[in-house]
Coordinates of N, CA and C in Angstrom, one line a residue:
X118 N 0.8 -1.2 0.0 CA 0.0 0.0 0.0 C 0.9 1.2 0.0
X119 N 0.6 1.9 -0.6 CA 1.4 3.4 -1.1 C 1.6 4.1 0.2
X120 N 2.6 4.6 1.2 CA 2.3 5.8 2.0 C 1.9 7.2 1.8
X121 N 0.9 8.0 2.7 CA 0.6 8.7 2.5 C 1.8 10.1 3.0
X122 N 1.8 10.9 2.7 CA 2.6 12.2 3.1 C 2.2 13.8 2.7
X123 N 1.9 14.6 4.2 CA 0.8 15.6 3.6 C 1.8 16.0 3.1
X124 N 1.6 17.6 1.8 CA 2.6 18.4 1.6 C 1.9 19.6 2.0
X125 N 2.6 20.7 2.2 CA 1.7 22.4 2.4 C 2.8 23.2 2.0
X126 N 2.7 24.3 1.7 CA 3.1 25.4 1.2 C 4.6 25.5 1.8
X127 N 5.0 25.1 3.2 CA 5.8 25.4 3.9 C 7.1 24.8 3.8
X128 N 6.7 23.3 3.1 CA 7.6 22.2 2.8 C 8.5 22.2 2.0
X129 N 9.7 21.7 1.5 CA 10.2 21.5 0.5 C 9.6 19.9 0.0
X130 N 9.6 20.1 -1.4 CA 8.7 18.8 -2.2 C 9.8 17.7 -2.5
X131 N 10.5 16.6 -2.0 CA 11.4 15.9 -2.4 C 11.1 15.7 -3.7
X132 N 11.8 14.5 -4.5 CA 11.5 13.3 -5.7 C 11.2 12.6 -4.7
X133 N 10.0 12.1 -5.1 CA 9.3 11.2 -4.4 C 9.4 9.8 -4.9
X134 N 10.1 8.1 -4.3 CA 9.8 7.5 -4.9 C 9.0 6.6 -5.3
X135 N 8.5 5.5 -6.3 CA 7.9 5.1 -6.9 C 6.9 4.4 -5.9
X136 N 5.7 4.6 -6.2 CA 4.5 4.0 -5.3 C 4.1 4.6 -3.9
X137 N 4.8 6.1 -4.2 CA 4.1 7.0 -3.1 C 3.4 8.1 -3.5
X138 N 2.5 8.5 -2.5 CA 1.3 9.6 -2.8 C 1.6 10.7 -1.4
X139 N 1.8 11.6 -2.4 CA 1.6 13.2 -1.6 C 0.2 13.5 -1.2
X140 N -0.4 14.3 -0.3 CA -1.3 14.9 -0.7 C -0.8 16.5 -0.6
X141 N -1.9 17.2 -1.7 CA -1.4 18.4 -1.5 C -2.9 19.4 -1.5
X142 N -2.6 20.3 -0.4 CA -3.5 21.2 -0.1 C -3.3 22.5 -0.4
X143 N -4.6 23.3 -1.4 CA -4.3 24.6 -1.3 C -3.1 25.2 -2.1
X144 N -2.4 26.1 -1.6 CA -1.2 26.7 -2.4 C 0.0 25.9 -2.8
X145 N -0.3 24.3 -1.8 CA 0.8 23.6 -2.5 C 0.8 23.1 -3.8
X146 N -0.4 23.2 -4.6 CA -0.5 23.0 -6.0 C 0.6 23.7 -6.9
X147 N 0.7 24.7 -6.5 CA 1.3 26.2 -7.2 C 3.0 25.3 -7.5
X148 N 3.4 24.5 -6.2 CA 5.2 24.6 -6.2 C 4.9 23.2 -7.1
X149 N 4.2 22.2 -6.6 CA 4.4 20.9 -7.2 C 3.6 20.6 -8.5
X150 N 2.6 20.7 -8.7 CA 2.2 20.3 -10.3 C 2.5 22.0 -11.1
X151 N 2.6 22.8 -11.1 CA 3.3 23.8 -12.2 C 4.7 23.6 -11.8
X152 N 5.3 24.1 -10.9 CA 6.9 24.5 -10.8 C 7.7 22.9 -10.6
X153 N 7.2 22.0 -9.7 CA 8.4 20.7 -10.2 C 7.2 19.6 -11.3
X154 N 6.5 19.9 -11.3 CA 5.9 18.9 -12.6 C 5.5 19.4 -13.8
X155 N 4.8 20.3 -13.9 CA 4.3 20.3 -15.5 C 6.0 21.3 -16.1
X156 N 6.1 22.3 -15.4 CA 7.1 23.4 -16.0 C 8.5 22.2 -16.8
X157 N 8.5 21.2 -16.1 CA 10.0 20.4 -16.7 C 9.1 18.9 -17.1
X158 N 8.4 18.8 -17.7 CA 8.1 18.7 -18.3 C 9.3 17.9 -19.9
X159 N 9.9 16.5 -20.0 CA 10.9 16.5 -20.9 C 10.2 15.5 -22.4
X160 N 9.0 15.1 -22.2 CA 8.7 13.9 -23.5 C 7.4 14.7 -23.6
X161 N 6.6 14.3 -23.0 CA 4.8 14.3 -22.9 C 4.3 15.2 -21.6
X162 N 3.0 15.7 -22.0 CA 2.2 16.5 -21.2 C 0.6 16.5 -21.2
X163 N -0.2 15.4 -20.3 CA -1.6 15.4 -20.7 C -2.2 15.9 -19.8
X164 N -3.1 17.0 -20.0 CA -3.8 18.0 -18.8 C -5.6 17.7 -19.4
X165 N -6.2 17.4 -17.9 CA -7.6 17.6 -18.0 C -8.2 18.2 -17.3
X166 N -8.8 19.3 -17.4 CA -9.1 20.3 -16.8 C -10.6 20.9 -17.0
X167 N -11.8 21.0 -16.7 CA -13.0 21.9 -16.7 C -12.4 23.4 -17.2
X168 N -11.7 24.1 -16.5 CA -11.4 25.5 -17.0 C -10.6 25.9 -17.6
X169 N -10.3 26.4 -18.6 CA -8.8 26.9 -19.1 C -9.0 28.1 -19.3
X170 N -7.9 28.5 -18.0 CA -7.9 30.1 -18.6 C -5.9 30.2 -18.7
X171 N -5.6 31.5 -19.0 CA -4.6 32.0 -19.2 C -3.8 32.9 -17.7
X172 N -3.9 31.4 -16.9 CA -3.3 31.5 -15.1 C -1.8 32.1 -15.3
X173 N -1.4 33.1 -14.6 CA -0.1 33.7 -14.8 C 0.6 32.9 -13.8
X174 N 1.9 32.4 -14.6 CA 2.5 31.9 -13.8 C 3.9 32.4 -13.3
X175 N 4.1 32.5 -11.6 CA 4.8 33.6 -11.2 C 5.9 32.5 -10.7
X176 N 6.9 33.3 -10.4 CA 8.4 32.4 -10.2 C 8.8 32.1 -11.2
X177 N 8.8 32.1 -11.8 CA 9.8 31.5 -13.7 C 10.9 31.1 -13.4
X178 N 11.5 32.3 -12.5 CA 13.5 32.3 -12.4 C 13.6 31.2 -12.1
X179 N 13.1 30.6 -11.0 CA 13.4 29.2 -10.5 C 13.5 27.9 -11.2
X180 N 13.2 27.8 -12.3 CA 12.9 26.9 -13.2 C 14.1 26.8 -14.1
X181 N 14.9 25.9 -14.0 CA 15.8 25.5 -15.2 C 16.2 25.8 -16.3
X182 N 16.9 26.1 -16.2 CA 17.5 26.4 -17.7 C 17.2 28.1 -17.9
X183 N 16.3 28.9 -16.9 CA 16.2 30.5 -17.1 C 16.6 31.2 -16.2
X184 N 17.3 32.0 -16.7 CA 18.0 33.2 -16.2 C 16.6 33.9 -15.3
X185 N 17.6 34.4 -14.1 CA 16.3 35.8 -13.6 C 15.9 36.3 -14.1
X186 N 14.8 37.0 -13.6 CA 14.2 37.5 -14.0 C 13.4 37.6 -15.9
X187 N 13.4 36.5 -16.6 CA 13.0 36.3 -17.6 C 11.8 35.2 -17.5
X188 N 10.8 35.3 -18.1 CA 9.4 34.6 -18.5 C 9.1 34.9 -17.0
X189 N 9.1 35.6 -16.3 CA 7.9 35.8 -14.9 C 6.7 36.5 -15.3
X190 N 6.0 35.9 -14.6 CA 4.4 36.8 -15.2 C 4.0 36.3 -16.3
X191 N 4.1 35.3 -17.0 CA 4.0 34.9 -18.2 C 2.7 33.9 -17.9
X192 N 2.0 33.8 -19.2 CA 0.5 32.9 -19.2 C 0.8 31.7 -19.2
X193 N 0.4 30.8 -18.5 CA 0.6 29.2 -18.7 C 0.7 29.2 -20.3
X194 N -0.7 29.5 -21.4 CA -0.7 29.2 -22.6 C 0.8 29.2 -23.2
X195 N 1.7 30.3 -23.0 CA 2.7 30.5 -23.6 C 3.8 29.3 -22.7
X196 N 3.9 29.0 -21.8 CA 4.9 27.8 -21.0 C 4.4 27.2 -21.9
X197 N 3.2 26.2 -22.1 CA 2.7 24.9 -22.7 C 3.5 25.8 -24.2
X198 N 3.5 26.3 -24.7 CA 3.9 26.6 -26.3 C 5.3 26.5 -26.4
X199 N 5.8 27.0 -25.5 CA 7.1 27.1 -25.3 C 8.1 25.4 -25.1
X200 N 7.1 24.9 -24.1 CA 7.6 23.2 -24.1 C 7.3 22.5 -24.9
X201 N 5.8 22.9 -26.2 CA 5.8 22.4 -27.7 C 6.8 22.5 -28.5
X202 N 7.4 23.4 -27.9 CA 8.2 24.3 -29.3 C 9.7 23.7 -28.8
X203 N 9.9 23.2 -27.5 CA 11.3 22.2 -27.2 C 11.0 20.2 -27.7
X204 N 9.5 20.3 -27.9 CA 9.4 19.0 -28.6 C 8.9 18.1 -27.6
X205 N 8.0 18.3 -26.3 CA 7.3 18.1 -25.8 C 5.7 17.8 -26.4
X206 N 5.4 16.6 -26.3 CA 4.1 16.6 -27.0 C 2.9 16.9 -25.7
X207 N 2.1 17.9 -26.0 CA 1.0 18.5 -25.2 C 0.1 18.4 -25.9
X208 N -0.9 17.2 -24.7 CA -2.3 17.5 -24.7 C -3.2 18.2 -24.0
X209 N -4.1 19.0 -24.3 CA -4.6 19.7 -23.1 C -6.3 19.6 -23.9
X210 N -6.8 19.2 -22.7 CA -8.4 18.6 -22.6 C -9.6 19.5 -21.6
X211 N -10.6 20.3 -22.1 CA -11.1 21.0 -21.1 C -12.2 20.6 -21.9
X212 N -13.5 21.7 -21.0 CA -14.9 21.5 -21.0 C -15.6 22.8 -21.3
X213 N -14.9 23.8 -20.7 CA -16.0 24.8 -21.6 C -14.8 26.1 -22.7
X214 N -15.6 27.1 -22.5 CA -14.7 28.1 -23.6 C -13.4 28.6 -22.7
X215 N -12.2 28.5 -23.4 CA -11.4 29.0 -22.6 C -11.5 30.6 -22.5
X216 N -11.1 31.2 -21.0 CA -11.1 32.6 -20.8 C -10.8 33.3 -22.1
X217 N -10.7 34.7 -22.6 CA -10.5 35.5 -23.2 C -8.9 35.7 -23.4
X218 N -8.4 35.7 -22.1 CA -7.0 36.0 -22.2 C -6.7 35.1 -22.8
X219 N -6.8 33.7 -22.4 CA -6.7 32.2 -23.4 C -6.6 32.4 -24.4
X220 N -7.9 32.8 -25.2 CA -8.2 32.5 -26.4 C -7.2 33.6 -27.3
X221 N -6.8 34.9 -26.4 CA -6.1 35.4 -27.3 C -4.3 35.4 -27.5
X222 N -4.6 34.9 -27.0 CA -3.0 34.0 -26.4 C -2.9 32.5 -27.6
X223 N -4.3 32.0 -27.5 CA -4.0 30.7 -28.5 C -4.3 31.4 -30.0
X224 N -4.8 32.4 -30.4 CA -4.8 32.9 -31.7 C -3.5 33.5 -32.1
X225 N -2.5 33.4 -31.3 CA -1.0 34.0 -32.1 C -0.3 32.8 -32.7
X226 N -1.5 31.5 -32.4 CA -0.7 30.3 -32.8 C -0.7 29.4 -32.3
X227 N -0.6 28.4 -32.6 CA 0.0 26.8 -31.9 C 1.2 26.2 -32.1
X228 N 1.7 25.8 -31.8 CA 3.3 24.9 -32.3 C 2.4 23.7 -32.5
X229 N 3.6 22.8 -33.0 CA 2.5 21.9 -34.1 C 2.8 20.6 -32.5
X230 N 3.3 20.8 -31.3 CA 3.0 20.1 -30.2 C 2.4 20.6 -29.5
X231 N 1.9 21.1 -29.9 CA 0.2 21.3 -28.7 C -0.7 21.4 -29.3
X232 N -1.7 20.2 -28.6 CA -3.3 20.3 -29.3 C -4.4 20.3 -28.3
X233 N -5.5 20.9 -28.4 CA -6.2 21.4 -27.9 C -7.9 21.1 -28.1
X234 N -8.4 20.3 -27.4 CA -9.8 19.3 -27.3 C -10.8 20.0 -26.1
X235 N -12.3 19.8 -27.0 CA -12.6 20.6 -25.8 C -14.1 19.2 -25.3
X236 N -14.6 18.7 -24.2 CA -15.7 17.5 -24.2 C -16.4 18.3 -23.1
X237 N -17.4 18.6 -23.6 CA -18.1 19.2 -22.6 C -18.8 18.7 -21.4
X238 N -18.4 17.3 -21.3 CA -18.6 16.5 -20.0 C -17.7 16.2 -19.3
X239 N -16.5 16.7 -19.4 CA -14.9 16.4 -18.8 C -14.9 17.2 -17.6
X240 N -14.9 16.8 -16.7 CA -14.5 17.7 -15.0 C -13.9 17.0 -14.6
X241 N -13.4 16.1 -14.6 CA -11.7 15.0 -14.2 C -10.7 16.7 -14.4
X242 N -9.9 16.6 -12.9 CA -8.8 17.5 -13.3 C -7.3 16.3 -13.0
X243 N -6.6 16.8 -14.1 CA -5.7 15.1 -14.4 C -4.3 15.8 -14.9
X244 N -3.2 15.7 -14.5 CA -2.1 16.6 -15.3 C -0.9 15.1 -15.0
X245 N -0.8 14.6 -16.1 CA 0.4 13.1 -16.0 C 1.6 14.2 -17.2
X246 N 2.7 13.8 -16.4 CA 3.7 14.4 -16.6 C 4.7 13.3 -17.2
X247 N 5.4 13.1 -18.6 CA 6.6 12.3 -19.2 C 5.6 10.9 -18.4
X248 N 4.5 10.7 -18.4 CA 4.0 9.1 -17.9 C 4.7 8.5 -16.6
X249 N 5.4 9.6 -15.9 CA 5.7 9.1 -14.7 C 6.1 9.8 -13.2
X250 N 5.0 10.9 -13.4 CA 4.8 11.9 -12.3 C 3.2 12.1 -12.7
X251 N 2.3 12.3 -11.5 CA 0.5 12.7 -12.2 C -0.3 13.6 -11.2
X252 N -0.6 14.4 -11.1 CA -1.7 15.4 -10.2 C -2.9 14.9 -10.5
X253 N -3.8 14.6 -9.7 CA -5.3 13.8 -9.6 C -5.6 14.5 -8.7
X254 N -7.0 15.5 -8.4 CA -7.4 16.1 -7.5 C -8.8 17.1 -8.6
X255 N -8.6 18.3 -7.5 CA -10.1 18.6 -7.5 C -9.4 20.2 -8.3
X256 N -8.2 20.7 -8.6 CA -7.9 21.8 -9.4 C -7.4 21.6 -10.5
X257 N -8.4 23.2 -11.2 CA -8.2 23.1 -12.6 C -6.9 23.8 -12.7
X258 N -7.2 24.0 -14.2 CA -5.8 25.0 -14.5 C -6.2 25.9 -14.7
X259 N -6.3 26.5 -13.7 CA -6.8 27.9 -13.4 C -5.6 28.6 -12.5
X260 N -5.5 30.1 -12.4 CA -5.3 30.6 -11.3 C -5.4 30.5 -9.5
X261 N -6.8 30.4 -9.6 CA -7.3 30.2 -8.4 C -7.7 28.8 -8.0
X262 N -7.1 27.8 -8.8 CA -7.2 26.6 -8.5 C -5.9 25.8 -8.2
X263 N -5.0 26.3 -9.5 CA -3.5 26.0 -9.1 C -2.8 27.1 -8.2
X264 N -3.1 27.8 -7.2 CA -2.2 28.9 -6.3 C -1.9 29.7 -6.5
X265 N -1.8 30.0 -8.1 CA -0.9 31.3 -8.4 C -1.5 32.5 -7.9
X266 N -2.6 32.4 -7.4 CA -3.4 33.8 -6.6 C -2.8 33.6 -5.3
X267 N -3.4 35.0 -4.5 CA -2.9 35.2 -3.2 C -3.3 34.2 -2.3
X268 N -2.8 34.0 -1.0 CA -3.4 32.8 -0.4 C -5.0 33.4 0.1
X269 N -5.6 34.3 0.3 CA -6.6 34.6 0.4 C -7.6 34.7 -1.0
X270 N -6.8 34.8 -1.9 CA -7.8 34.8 -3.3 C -8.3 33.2 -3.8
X271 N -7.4 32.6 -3.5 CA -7.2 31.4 -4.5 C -8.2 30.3 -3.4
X272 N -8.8 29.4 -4.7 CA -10.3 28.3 -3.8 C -9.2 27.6 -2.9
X273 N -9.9 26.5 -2.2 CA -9.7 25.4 -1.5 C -9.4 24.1 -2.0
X274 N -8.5 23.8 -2.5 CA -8.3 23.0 -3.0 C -7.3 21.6 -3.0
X275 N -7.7 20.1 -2.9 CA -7.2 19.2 -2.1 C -6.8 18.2 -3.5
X276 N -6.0 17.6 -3.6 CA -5.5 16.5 -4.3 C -4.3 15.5 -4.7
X277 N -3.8 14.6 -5.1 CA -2.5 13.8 -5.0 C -1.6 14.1 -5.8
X278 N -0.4 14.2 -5.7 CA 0.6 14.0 -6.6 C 1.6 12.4 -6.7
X279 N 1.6 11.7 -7.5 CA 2.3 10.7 -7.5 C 3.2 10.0 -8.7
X280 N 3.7 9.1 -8.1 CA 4.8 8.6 -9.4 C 4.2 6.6 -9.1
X281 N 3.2 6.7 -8.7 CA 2.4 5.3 -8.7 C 2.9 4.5 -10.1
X282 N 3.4 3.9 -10.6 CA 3.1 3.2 -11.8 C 1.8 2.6 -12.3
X283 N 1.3 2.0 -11.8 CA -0.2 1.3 -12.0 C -1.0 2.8 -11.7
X284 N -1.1 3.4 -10.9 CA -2.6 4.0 -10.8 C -2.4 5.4 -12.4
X285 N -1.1 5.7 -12.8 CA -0.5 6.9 -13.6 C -1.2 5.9 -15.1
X286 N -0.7 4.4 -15.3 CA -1.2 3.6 -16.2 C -2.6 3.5 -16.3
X287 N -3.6 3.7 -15.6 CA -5.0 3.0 -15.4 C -5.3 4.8 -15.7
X288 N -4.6 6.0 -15.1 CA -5.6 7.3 -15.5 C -4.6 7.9 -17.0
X289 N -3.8 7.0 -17.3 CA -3.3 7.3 -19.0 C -4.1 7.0 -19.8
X290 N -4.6 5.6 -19.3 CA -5.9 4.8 -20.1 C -7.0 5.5 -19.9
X291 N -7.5 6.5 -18.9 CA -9.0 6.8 -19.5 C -8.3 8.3 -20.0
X292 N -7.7 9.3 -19.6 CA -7.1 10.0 -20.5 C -7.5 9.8 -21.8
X293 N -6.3 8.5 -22.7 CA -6.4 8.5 -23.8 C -8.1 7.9 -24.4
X294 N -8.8 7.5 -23.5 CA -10.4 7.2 -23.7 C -11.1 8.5 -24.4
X295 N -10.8 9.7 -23.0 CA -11.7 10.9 -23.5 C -10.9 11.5 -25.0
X296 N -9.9 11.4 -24.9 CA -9.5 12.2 -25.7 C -9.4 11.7 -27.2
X297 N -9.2 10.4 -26.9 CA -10.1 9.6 -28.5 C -11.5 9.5 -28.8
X298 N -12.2 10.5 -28.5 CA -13.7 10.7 -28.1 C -14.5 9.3 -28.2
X299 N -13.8 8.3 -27.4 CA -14.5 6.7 -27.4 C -15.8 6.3 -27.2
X300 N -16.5 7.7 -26.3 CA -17.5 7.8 -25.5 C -18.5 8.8 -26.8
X301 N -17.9 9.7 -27.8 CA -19.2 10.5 -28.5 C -19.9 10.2 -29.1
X302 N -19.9 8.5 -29.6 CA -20.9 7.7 -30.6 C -22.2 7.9 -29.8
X303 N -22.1 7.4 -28.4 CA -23.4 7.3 -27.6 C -23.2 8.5 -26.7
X304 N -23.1 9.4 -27.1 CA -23.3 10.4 -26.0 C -24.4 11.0 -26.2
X305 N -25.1 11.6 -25.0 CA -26.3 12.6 -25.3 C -26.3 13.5 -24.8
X306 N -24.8 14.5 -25.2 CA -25.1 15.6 -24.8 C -24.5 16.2 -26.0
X307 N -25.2 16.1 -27.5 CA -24.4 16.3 -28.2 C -25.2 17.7 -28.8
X308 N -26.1 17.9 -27.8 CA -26.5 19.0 -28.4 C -26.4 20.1 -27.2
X309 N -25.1 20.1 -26.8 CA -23.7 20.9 -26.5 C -22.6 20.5 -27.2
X310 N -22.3 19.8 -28.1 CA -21.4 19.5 -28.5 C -22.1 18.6 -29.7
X311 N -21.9 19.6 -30.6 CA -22.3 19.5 -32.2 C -20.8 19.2 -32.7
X312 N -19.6 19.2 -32.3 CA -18.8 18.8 -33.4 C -17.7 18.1 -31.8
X313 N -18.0 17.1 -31.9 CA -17.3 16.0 -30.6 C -15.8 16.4 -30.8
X314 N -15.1 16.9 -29.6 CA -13.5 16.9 -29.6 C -12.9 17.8 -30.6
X315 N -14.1 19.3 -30.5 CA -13.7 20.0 -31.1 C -12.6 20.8 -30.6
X316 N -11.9 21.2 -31.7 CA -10.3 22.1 -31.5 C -10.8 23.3 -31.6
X317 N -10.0 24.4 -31.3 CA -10.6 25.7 -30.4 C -10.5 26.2 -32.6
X318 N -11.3 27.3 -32.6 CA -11.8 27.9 -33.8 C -11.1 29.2 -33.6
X319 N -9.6 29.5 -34.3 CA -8.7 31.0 -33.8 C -8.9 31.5 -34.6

């Protein structure tokens, strides 16, 4: 059985190894699934998310390979473009319209590794990193869901980070379910979704 270990804001995040589960509360989302998991990021990136907006993500310097003071304050959309553009293949899977700032952030373009699906019955929030690091929990990729807001601005929010092998395989598998729209033959909500696993329209 996997041990459990809380994390909180206060912590330093080890490498955690194989067949253990964090939990992470609240603003600890911010350090561990953006800053040590999605940001380094070296093969693959699959995010499922209800919200997509264009969450600014603060601290940059700390991140590998950049110099101070460079890409701080920068939109997730442009990280994810920027790790397309190192040859990172990015999926990213949401449910309704992305924010404004989003969408105009995704109209300067796509790199041809990142693609973008939208199932309007998707509220799994799911972020599997290179197939061997995964966030499972109750935040989107949002601002106020992943921490990047103040600690009084940003929701409540609880969920796991792990390098499980079996449980990362069993939520890769329904991952690649939704995202091969396996489920739109029989779906009945297709009158929200007239064109199944549509790509955003820039």
């Amino acid at each position: 059985m996997a041990r459990s270990r809380m994390t909180t804001d206060t912590f330093d995040l080890p490498v955690l190894p194989r067949g253990q589960v964090d939990l992470l509360l609240d603003g600890a989302h911010q350090q561990q699934v953006i800053q040590q998991g999605l940001m380094r990021a070296k093969v693959s990136l699959d995010i499922a998310t209800a919200d997509f907006k264009a969450m600014i993500v603060p601290a940059a310097a700390s991140l590998p390979g950049r110099r101070r003071g460079r890409d701080q304050g920068q939109s997730i959309v442009l990280h994810l473009a920027k790790l397309a553009e190192r040859g990172v293949e990015v999926r990213l899977l949401h449910s309704g319209v992305p924010s404004s700032a989003a969408l105009s952030e995704l109209k300067k373009g796509l790199p041809a590794g990142l693609t973008i699906r939208r199932c309007p019955r998707l509220h799994a929030k799911i972020v599997i990193i290179d197939s061997s690091s995964m966030y499972l929990g109750s935040a989107n990729l949002t601002g106020a869901g992943l921490g990047a807001k103040s600690e009084r601005k940003r929701n409540f929010e609880a969920g796991i980070w792990t390098q499980d092998a079996p449980l990362i395989d069993a939520m890769q598998d329904y991952f690649n379910t939704l995202w091969e729209g396996r489920h739109c033959d029989t779906c009945l909500r297709r009158d929200v979704c007239p064109v199944p696993l549509e790509e955003p329209k820039l």
